[in-house]
Coordinates of C-alpha atoms in Angstrom, one line a residue:
Chain X
M1 CA -8.3 15.6 26.9
K2 CA -9.3 11.9 25.8
K3 CA -11.2 12.9 23.0
A4 CA -7.9 14.3 22.2
L5 CA -5.7 11.2 23.4
P6 CA -5.8 8.9 20.2
W7 CA -5.2 12.0 17.8
L8 CA -2.3 12.9 19.7
A9 CA -1.0 9.1 19.8
P10 CA 1.2 9.1 16.6
L11 CA 3.3 11.7 18.8
A12 CA 4.3 8.1 20.1
L13 CA 5.8 7.2 17.1
V14 CA 8.5 10.0 16.9
P15 CA 11.4 8.3 18.4
V16 CA 11.2 6.0 15.9
A17 CA 10.7 8.7 13.1
L18 CA 14.5 10.2 14.1
I19 CA 16.2 6.8 14.2
G20 CA 14.3 6.2 10.9
L21 CA 15.0 9.6 9.2
E22 CA 18.9 8.8 10.5
A23 CA 18.9 5.8 9.1
W24 CA 17.7 7.4 5.4
R25 CA 19.8 10.3 5.4
A26 CA 23.1 7.9 5.5
Q27 CA 21.9 5.8 3.4
A28 CA 19.3 7.0 1.6
T29 CA 21.2 8.2 -1.8
W30 CA 22.4 5.4 -2.1
I31 CA 18.6 4.3 -1.8
W32 CA 17.8 6.5 -4.9
L33 CA 21.1 5.3 -6.3
S34 CA 20.6 2.0 -7.2
G35 CA 16.6 1.8 -8.3
F36 CA 15.0 2.3 -4.8
V37 CA 12.3 4.4 -7.2
A38 CA 11.7 1.5 -9.2
A39 CA 10.4 -0.5 -6.7
C40 CA 8.3 1.6 -4.3
F41 CA 4.5 1.9 -5.9
Chain N
M1 CA -15.5 -17.6 14.2
T2 CA -13.6 -17.2 18.0
M3 CA -14.0 -13.9 19.5
R4 CA -10.5 -12.6 19.8
R5 CA -9.5 -9.7 21.9
P6 CA -9.2 -6.5 18.9
W7 CA -5.6 -5.4 20.8
I8 CA -4.5 -8.8 20.0
V9 CA -5.8 -8.7 16.5
I10 CA -4.5 -5.0 15.4
A11 CA -0.7 -5.5 16.5
C12 CA -0.7 -9.2 14.9
A13 CA -1.7 -7.7 11.9
A14 CA 0.0 -4.4 11.9
F15 CA 3.4 -6.2 12.4
I16 CA 2.9 -8.3 9.5
V17 CA 2.0 -6.0 7.7
T18 CA 5.4 -4.3 8.4
L19 CA 7.4 -6.9 7.6
A20 CA 6.1 -7.8 4.7
M21 CA 5.4 -4.0 3.0
G22 CA 8.9 -2.9 4.8
V23 CA 10.4 -6.2 2.7
R24 CA 8.9 -5.3 -0.7
Q25 CA 9.4 -1.3 0.2
A26 CA 13.8 -3.4 -0.3
F27 CA 13.6 -5.4 -3.6
G28 CA 14.6 -2.4 -6.0
L29 CA 18.0 -2.4 -3.9
F30 CA 18.7 -5.0 -4.9
L31 CA 18.4 -4.0 -9.0
P32 CA 22.4 -2.7 -9.3
Q33 CA 24.3 -6.2 -7.8
M34 CA 21.2 -9.3 -9.0
S35 CA 21.1 -7.8 -12.7
V36 CA 24.9 -7.7 -12.4
S37 CA 25.9 -10.5 -11.2
L38 CA 23.0 -12.9 -12.8
G39 CA 24.0 -11.6 -16.1
I40 CA 20.4 -10.2 -17.1
G41 CA 20.3 -5.9 -17.2
R42 CA 17.7 -4.2 -15.5
E43 CA 15.2 -5.3 -18.0
G44 CA 15.1 -8.5 -17.3
F45 CA 15.0 -7.5 -12.9
G46 CA 12.4 -5.0 -13.7
L47 CA 10.5 -7.6 -15.2
A48 CA 10.7 -9.6 -12.3
M49 CA 9.5 -6.6 -10.5
A50 CA 6.3 -5.5 -12.2
L51 CA 5.7 -9.3 -12.1
S52 CA 6.0 -9.2 -8.8
N53 CA 3.8 -6.1 -8.9
L54 CA 1.6 -7.7 -11.5
V55 CA 0.9 -10.5 -10.2
F56 CA 0.1 -9.2 -6.1
G57 CA -2.7 -7.4 -8.0
L58 CA -3.9 -10.2 -9.6
A59 CA -4.0 -12.3 -6.8
Q60 CA -6.2 -10.5 -4.5
P61 CA -9.2 -10.7 -4.9
F62 CA -8.9 -14.4 -5.1
I63 CA -6.5 -14.9 -1.9
G64 CA -9.1 -12.5 -0.4
A65 CA -11.3 -15.1 -0.6
L66 CA -9.7 -17.6 0.6
A67 CA -8.7 -15.6 4.0
D68 CA -12.9 -14.6 3.9
R69 CA -13.7 -18.8 3.5
H70 CA -10.8 -20.2 5.4
G71 CA -9.7 -17.1 7.7
A72 CA -6.7 -14.8 7.8
G73 CA -4.4 -16.7 9.9
R74 CA -3.9 -19.8 7.6
V75 CA -3.9 -17.4 4.7
V76 CA -1.3 -15.4 6.2
F77 CA 1.3 -18.5 7.3
F78 CA 0.6 -20.1 3.8
G79 CA 1.7 -17.0 2.0
T80 CA 4.6 -15.9 4.1
L81 CA 6.1 -19.9 3.5
I82 CA 5.6 -18.7 -0.3
Y83 CA 7.2 -15.4 0.3
V84 CA 9.7 -16.4 2.3
A85 CA 10.9 -19.5 -0.3
G86 CA 10.2 -16.4 -3.3
L87 CA 13.1 -14.5 -0.8
I88 CA 15.3 -17.8 -0.9
G89 CA 15.4 -18.9 -3.7
A90 CA 15.7 -15.8 -5.5
S91 CA 19.3 -15.7 -3.1
W92 CA 20.6 -18.8 -5.3
I93 CA 19.2 -18.6 -8.5
G94 CA 21.3 -17.8 -11.4
S95 CA 18.9 -17.2 -14.8
A96 CA 16.5 -14.5 -15.7
I97 CA 13.9 -17.1 -15.8
G98 CA 14.4 -18.3 -12.2
L99 CA 14.1 -14.4 -11.3
H100 CA 10.9 -13.8 -12.6
F101 CA 9.8 -17.1 -10.7
T102 CA 11.0 -16.8 -7.5
F103 CA 10.8 -12.7 -7.5
G104 CA 8.8 -12.4 -9.8
F105 CA 6.0 -15.3 -8.7
L106 CA 6.1 -16.1 -5.3
T107 CA 6.6 -12.9 -4.3
G108 CA 3.7 -11.8 -5.5
V109 CA 1.4 -14.3 -4.5
G110 CA 3.2 -13.6 -1.1
L111 CA 2.5 -10.2 -1.3
A112 CA -1.4 -10.5 -1.4
A113 CA -1.6 -13.1 1.1
T114 CA 0.7 -10.9 3.8
T115 CA -0.4 -7.6 3.3
F116 CA -3.8 -4.7 3.8
V117 CA -6.4 -6.8 2.1
V118 CA -6.0 -9.2 4.2
V119 CA -5.2 -9.2 7.4
L120 CA -8.0 -5.8 7.3
G121 CA -10.5 -8.5 6.5
A122 CA -9.6 -10.2 10.5
V123 CA -9.6 -7.0 12.1
G124 CA -12.7 -5.7 10.6
R125 CA -13.9 -8.6 12.3
V126 CA -13.5 -8.0 15.5
V127 CA -13.6 -4.2 15.3
P128 CA -17.1 -2.8 16.3
P129 CA -18.2 -0.2 13.0
E130 CA -17.5 2.9 14.8
R131 CA -14.0 2.3 15.1
R132 CA -13.0 0.3 12.5
G133 CA -11.5 3.6 10.9
L134 CA -9.1 3.8 13.7
A135 CA -8.1 0.0 13.6
F136 CA -7.3 0.3 9.9
G137 CA -5.0 3.4 10.5
I138 CA -2.7 1.4 13.0
V139 CA -2.2 -1.5 10.6
T140 CA -1.6 0.7 7.7
A141 CA 0.6 2.8 9.4
G142 CA 2.3 -0.5 10.2
G143 CA 2.5 -0.7 7.2
S144 CA 3.8 2.9 6.4
L145 CA 5.9 2.3 9.1
G146 CA 7.9 -0.7 7.9
Q147 CA 8.6 0.7 4.3
F148 CA 10.1 3.6 6.5
L149 CA 12.4 1.9 8.4
V150 CA 12.9 -1.1 6.2
V151 CA 14.0 0.0 3.8
P152 CA 18.3 2.7 5.1
A153 CA 18.1 -1.6 7.1
A154 CA 18.1 -3.3 3.8
Q155 CA 20.5 -1.5 2.5
M156 CA 22.9 -1.2 5.0
L157 CA 22.5 -5.6 4.8
L158 CA 23.2 -5.2 1.3
S159 CA 25.9 -3.1 1.1
D160 CA 27.7 -5.6 4.3
L161 CA 26.4 -8.7 3.3
G162 CA 26.0 -8.6 -1.0
Y163 CA 22.3 -9.5 -1.9
R164 CA 22.4 -13.6 -1.4
L165 CA 22.5 -12.9 2.4
A166 CA 21.2 -10.0 2.4
L167 CA 18.0 -11.9 0.7
I168 CA 17.8 -14.3 3.3
A169 CA 18.2 -12.4 6.5
L170 CA 14.5 -10.4 5.0
S171 CA 13.3 -13.3 4.0
G172 CA 13.9 -14.9 7.8
L173 CA 12.4 -11.2 8.9
V174 CA 9.1 -11.8 6.3
A175 CA 9.0 -16.0 9.0
V176 CA 7.9 -13.7 11.8
C177 CA 4.5 -13.2 9.4
A178 CA 3.8 -17.5 10.3
V179 CA 4.1 -16.4 13.8
L180 CA 2.6 -13.5 13.9
A181 CA -0.5 -15.1 11.8
I182 CA -1.4 -16.8 15.4
G183 CA -3.0 -13.4 16.7
V184 CA -5.1 -12.9 12.9
A185 CA -6.1 -16.5 12.7
G186 CA -9.5 -17.8 12.5
K187 CA -12.2 -19.1 10.4
P188 CA -14.9 -16.3 9.1
D189 CA -18.4 -17.5 10.2
S190 CA -21.2 -16.2 8.6
A191 CA -22.9 -16.7 11.3
A192 CA -21.5 -14.1 13.4
E193 CA -22.5 -11.2 10.6
E194 CA -25.8 -9.4 11.2
G195 CA -29.0 -10.2 8.6
P196 CA -28.9 -13.1 6.7
R197 CA -26.1 -15.6 5.3
Q198 CA -24.9 -14.6 1.9
S199 CA -22.7 -16.8 -0.7
L200 CA -19.4 -15.7 -2.7
K201 CA -21.2 -15.6 -5.1
D202 CA -24.3 -12.9 -4.2
A203 CA -21.9 -11.3 -2.3
L204 CA -20.4 -9.9 -5.9
S205 CA -23.6 -9.6 -7.4
E206 CA -24.7 -7.5 -5.3
A207 CA -21.5 -5.4 -5.6
A208 CA -21.3 -5.7 -8.6
G209 CA -24.1 -4.1 -9.1
H210 CA -24.0 -1.3 -7.0
P211 CA -23.4 2.0 -8.1
S212 CA -20.9 3.3 -5.2
Y213 CA -18.5 0.1 -5.4
W214 CA -18.3 1.4 -8.5
L215 CA -17.0 4.8 -7.6
L216 CA -14.5 3.8 -5.0
N217 CA -12.5 1.3 -7.5
A218 CA -12.5 4.1 -9.9
G219 CA -11.4 6.3 -6.9
F220 CA -8.5 3.8 -5.9
F221 CA -7.0 3.4 -9.0
V222 CA -6.5 6.9 -9.2
C223 CA -4.5 6.9 -5.7
G224 CA -2.5 3.9 -7.6
F225 CA -1.2 6.3 -10.1
H226 CA -0.6 9.1 -7.7
I227 CA 1.4 7.5 -6.3
A228 CA 3.8 5.4 -8.9
F229 CA 4.4 8.0 -10.7
I230 CA 5.3 9.9 -7.6
A231 CA 7.4 7.3 -6.4
T232 CA 8.8 6.6 -9.6
H233 CA 9.4 9.9 -10.9
F234 CA 9.8 12.3 -8.4
P235 CA 13.4 11.8 -8.2
A236 CA 14.3 12.5 -11.8
Y237 CA 12.2 15.1 -11.7
L238 CA 13.7 16.9 -9.3
D239 CA 17.5 15.7 -10.7
D240 CA 15.9 17.0 -13.8
K241 CA 15.4 20.3 -13.1
G242 CA 18.6 20.6 -11.4
L243 CA 18.4 19.6 -7.9
G244 CA 19.9 17.2 -7.2
L245 CA 20.4 13.6 -6.2
G246 CA 20.2 14.4 -2.3
I247 CA 17.4 16.2 -2.3
G248 CA 15.3 13.5 -4.2
A249 CA 16.6 10.9 -1.7
S250 CA 15.3 13.2 1.0
A251 CA 11.8 13.6 -0.8
L252 CA 11.4 9.7 -0.7
A253 CA 12.0 9.5 2.7
L254 CA 10.0 12.5 3.7
V255 CA 7.0 11.0 2.2
G256 CA 7.9 7.7 4.1
L257 CA 7.4 9.5 7.3
F258 CA 4.4 11.9 6.9
N259 CA 3.0 8.6 5.4
I260 CA 2.9 7.1 8.4
F261 CA 0.9 9.7 10.1
G262 CA -0.9 10.7 7.0
S263 CA -2.2 6.5 6.9
Y264 CA -3.3 6.8 10.6
L265 CA -4.8 10.3 11.2
F266 CA -7.0 9.9 7.6
G267 CA -8.0 6.4 9.5
L268 CA -9.1 8.3 13.1
S269 CA -11.4 10.8 11.0
G270 CA -13.1 8.0 8.9
D271 CA -14.3 7.1 12.6
V272 CA -15.5 11.1 12.8
W273 CA -16.7 11.7 9.6
R274 CA -17.8 10.0 6.6
K275 CA -15.2 8.2 4.9
N276 CA -16.7 8.9 1.5
Y277 CA -16.3 13.0 2.2
V278 CA -12.6 12.6 3.7
L279 CA -11.3 10.9 0.1
S280 CA -13.0 13.4 -1.5
G281 CA -11.0 16.1 0.2
L282 CA -8.3 14.0 0.4
Y283 CA -8.4 13.6 -3.4
A284 CA -8.8 17.7 -3.6
A285 CA -6.2 18.0 -1.3
R286 CA -3.4 16.1 -3.8
G287 CA -4.6 18.2 -6.2
V288 CA -4.3 21.4 -4.6
V289 CA -0.6 20.4 -3.2
I290 CA 0.3 19.8 -6.9
A291 CA -0.9 22.3 -8.7
V292 CA 0.7 25.1 -6.0
F293 CA 3.9 22.2 -6.6
L294 CA 4.1 23.3 -10.2
L295 CA 2.9 27.0 -9.2
L296 CA 5.5 27.7 -6.6
P297 CA 9.3 28.1 -8.2
L298 CA 10.9 25.1 -7.8
T299 CA 13.4 24.8 -4.9
P300 CA 14.6 22.2 -2.4
F301 CA 12.0 23.7 0.5
T302 CA 8.8 23.5 -2.3
A303 CA 10.6 20.1 -3.3
L304 CA 10.5 18.4 0.3
A305 CA 7.6 20.2 1.6
F306 CA 6.0 19.1 -1.7
A307 CA 7.0 15.5 -0.5
G308 CA 6.0 15.8 3.3
A309 CA 2.4 17.0 1.8
M310 CA 1.9 14.3 -0.1
G311 CA 3.7 11.4 2.5
F312 CA 0.2 12.9 4.5
L313 CA -1.8 11.9 1.4
W314 CA -0.2 8.8 0.7
L315 CA -1.4 5.9 2.3
G316 CA -4.4 6.9 3.4
T317 CA -7.1 6.1 1.4
V318 CA -6.5 2.6 2.4
P319 CA -8.2 2.1 5.9
L320 CA -11.0 4.3 4.2
T321 CA -11.3 2.3 1.4
S322 CA -12.2 0.1 3.4
G323 CA -13.5 0.7 5.4
L324 CA -16.2 1.6 3.3
V325 CA -16.2 -1.5 1.7
G326 CA -17.0 -2.9 4.7
Q327 CA -19.3 -0.5 6.2
M328 CA -21.4 -0.8 2.8
F329 CA -21.3 -4.8 2.1
G330 CA -20.5 -6.2 5.8
V331 CA -17.0 -8.0 6.8
R332 CA -18.0 -11.1 5.3
Y333 CA -16.6 -10.8 1.9
L334 CA -14.2 -8.0 3.2
S335 CA -11.0 -9.0 1.9
T336 CA -13.0 -10.4 -1.7
L337 CA -14.6 -7.3 -2.2
Y338 CA -11.7 -4.8 -1.0
G339 CA -9.4 -6.7 -2.9
I340 CA -10.9 -6.3 -6.5
V341 CA -10.7 -2.7 -5.4
F342 CA -6.7 -3.4 -4.3
L343 CA -6.6 -4.7 -7.8
S344 CA -8.3 -1.3 -9.7
H345 CA -5.5 0.2 -7.5
Q346 CA -2.4 -1.8 -9.2
V347 CA -4.1 -1.1 -12.4
G348 CA -4.1 2.5 -11.5
S349 CA -0.1 2.4 -10.4
F350 CA 1.2 0.4 -13.5
F351 CA -0.4 3.4 -15.4
G352 CA 1.5 5.7 -12.8
A353 CA 4.4 4.8 -13.5
W354 CA 4.4 2.7 -17.3
A355 CA 2.5 6.4 -18.9
A356 CA 4.0 8.9 -17.4
G357 CA 8.1 7.6 -18.4
Y358 CA 6.1 6.6 -22.1
F359 CA 5.3 10.0 -22.6
F360 CA 8.8 11.5 -20.5
D361 CA 10.0 9.8 -23.5
R362 CA 8.5 11.2 -25.9
S363 CA 7.6 15.0 -25.0
G364 CA 11.4 14.9 -22.5
T365 CA 9.0 16.6 -20.0
Y366 CA 6.8 15.5 -17.2
D367 CA 3.7 17.8 -17.2
W368 CA 1.4 15.5 -19.2
A369 CA 1.6 13.3 -16.7
W370 CA 2.0 16.5 -13.9
G371 CA -1.6 17.7 -15.8
A372 CA -3.8 14.3 -15.5
S373 CA -2.8 13.7 -11.6
I374 CA -4.6 16.6 -11.3
L375 CA -7.0 16.1 -14.0
L376 CA -7.9 12.5 -12.4
A377 CA -8.1 14.3 -8.2
V378 CA -10.4 16.5 -9.0
F379 CA -12.4 13.3 -10.7
A380 CA -11.9 11.7 -7.9
A381 CA -12.1 13.8 -5.5
I382 CA -15.4 14.2 -7.5
V383 CA -16.9 10.7 -7.8
H384 CA -16.5 10.0 -3.9
L385 CA -19.0 12.5 -3.7
P386 CA -22.1 10.3 -4.4
I387 CA -20.9 7.3 -2.7
R388 CA -23.6 6.2 -0.7
D389 CA -21.8 4.6 2.9
T390 CA -24.6 2.7 4.2
A391 CA -25.4 -0.8 4.9
V392 CA -26.6 -2.4 1.7
A393 CA -30.4 -3.6 2.0
R394 CA -30.6 -7.4 2.7
P395 CA -34.0 -9.0 2.1
Q396 CA -34.7 -11.1 5.6
P397 CA -35.4 -14.6 4.5
A398 CA -38.9 -15.8 5.6

């Protein structure tokens, strides 16, 4: 179990991921439309 | 250097790249408002963005060398000041030249001083080699988290405040890095490294004469190509195929989301398996994912599944590649040597973004770019296999 902990640690970020996804859902089309893609590399 | 608790250094490093990379990813959002307000058109704004990326890459080896000489803390601190000056400057300038200097040059220098290459050098020095994959993975995941969270937040700021105030608000976010710099401070001391002391010139000569270092450079070029091509052109590709804007935007969100987990888990993998083999597998997986995506009928599901899979394979290359540089050459000049590899990544990014558009304009299709991406993935998977990941042997002083 102790060995598996580091591999499972990212699960702690799931709540943050859900908040982020909701923020993206609300803003995504605007982000796409306003040229975000030109800047993300 | 003064030994700090590794977790403090890792946490501060992760927060620094979260803020610095997060704000950077939001630059493109300013295009519509700023290009209209300044009357410079999209080309003028695009040039500022291109300059920022160019300066980011070209300055990186030199700023990495400064970090190796004076410590990451000082470099992050002064880099933050330059980054903030760039953002605040961009909020009140009124000309294209002003925008190119502030949003282009200053932010490029600031980014080079506050992101992976500089802070990973500090982390590498306080973490034992067998845990560096985990540590680098955490820091890289921090940068990925910032990219995922700051972009929609910045869009809200833009919508509510307008671009001038939004830029000032983001500069306040970046300014926090100046405080976090304390956590990664400490002057590197070559005596802390095992083996004989080495000058920067010797370190550069050693790396230049090591074939595996060049293979790493070649591999990271491919990473830059893939990322820039997909991030820049994928939503447009989906739109061309009739899937609509919403799917393209959601695809980018999924890339950002899965990137967080991939960055961490691939870093961790580097502590368990040989990093060059994991890198080889990662690039091969990219090639397979692209090929399968192209072979399957294009639907919203396959588009989003592709985005999630590529997101998972997105920045996992960072902890593995930087970890390999540290493993082979030690951490004394990690920021300098990884800075050079990062420059190769930025050159790949340039070609991924530009060449795909160039050939699309001439052929009306992305087929060439997709084909090149698969071939480059195979190339990168192959070149990582013969890399000698053992520490280079150095003659002991008599």
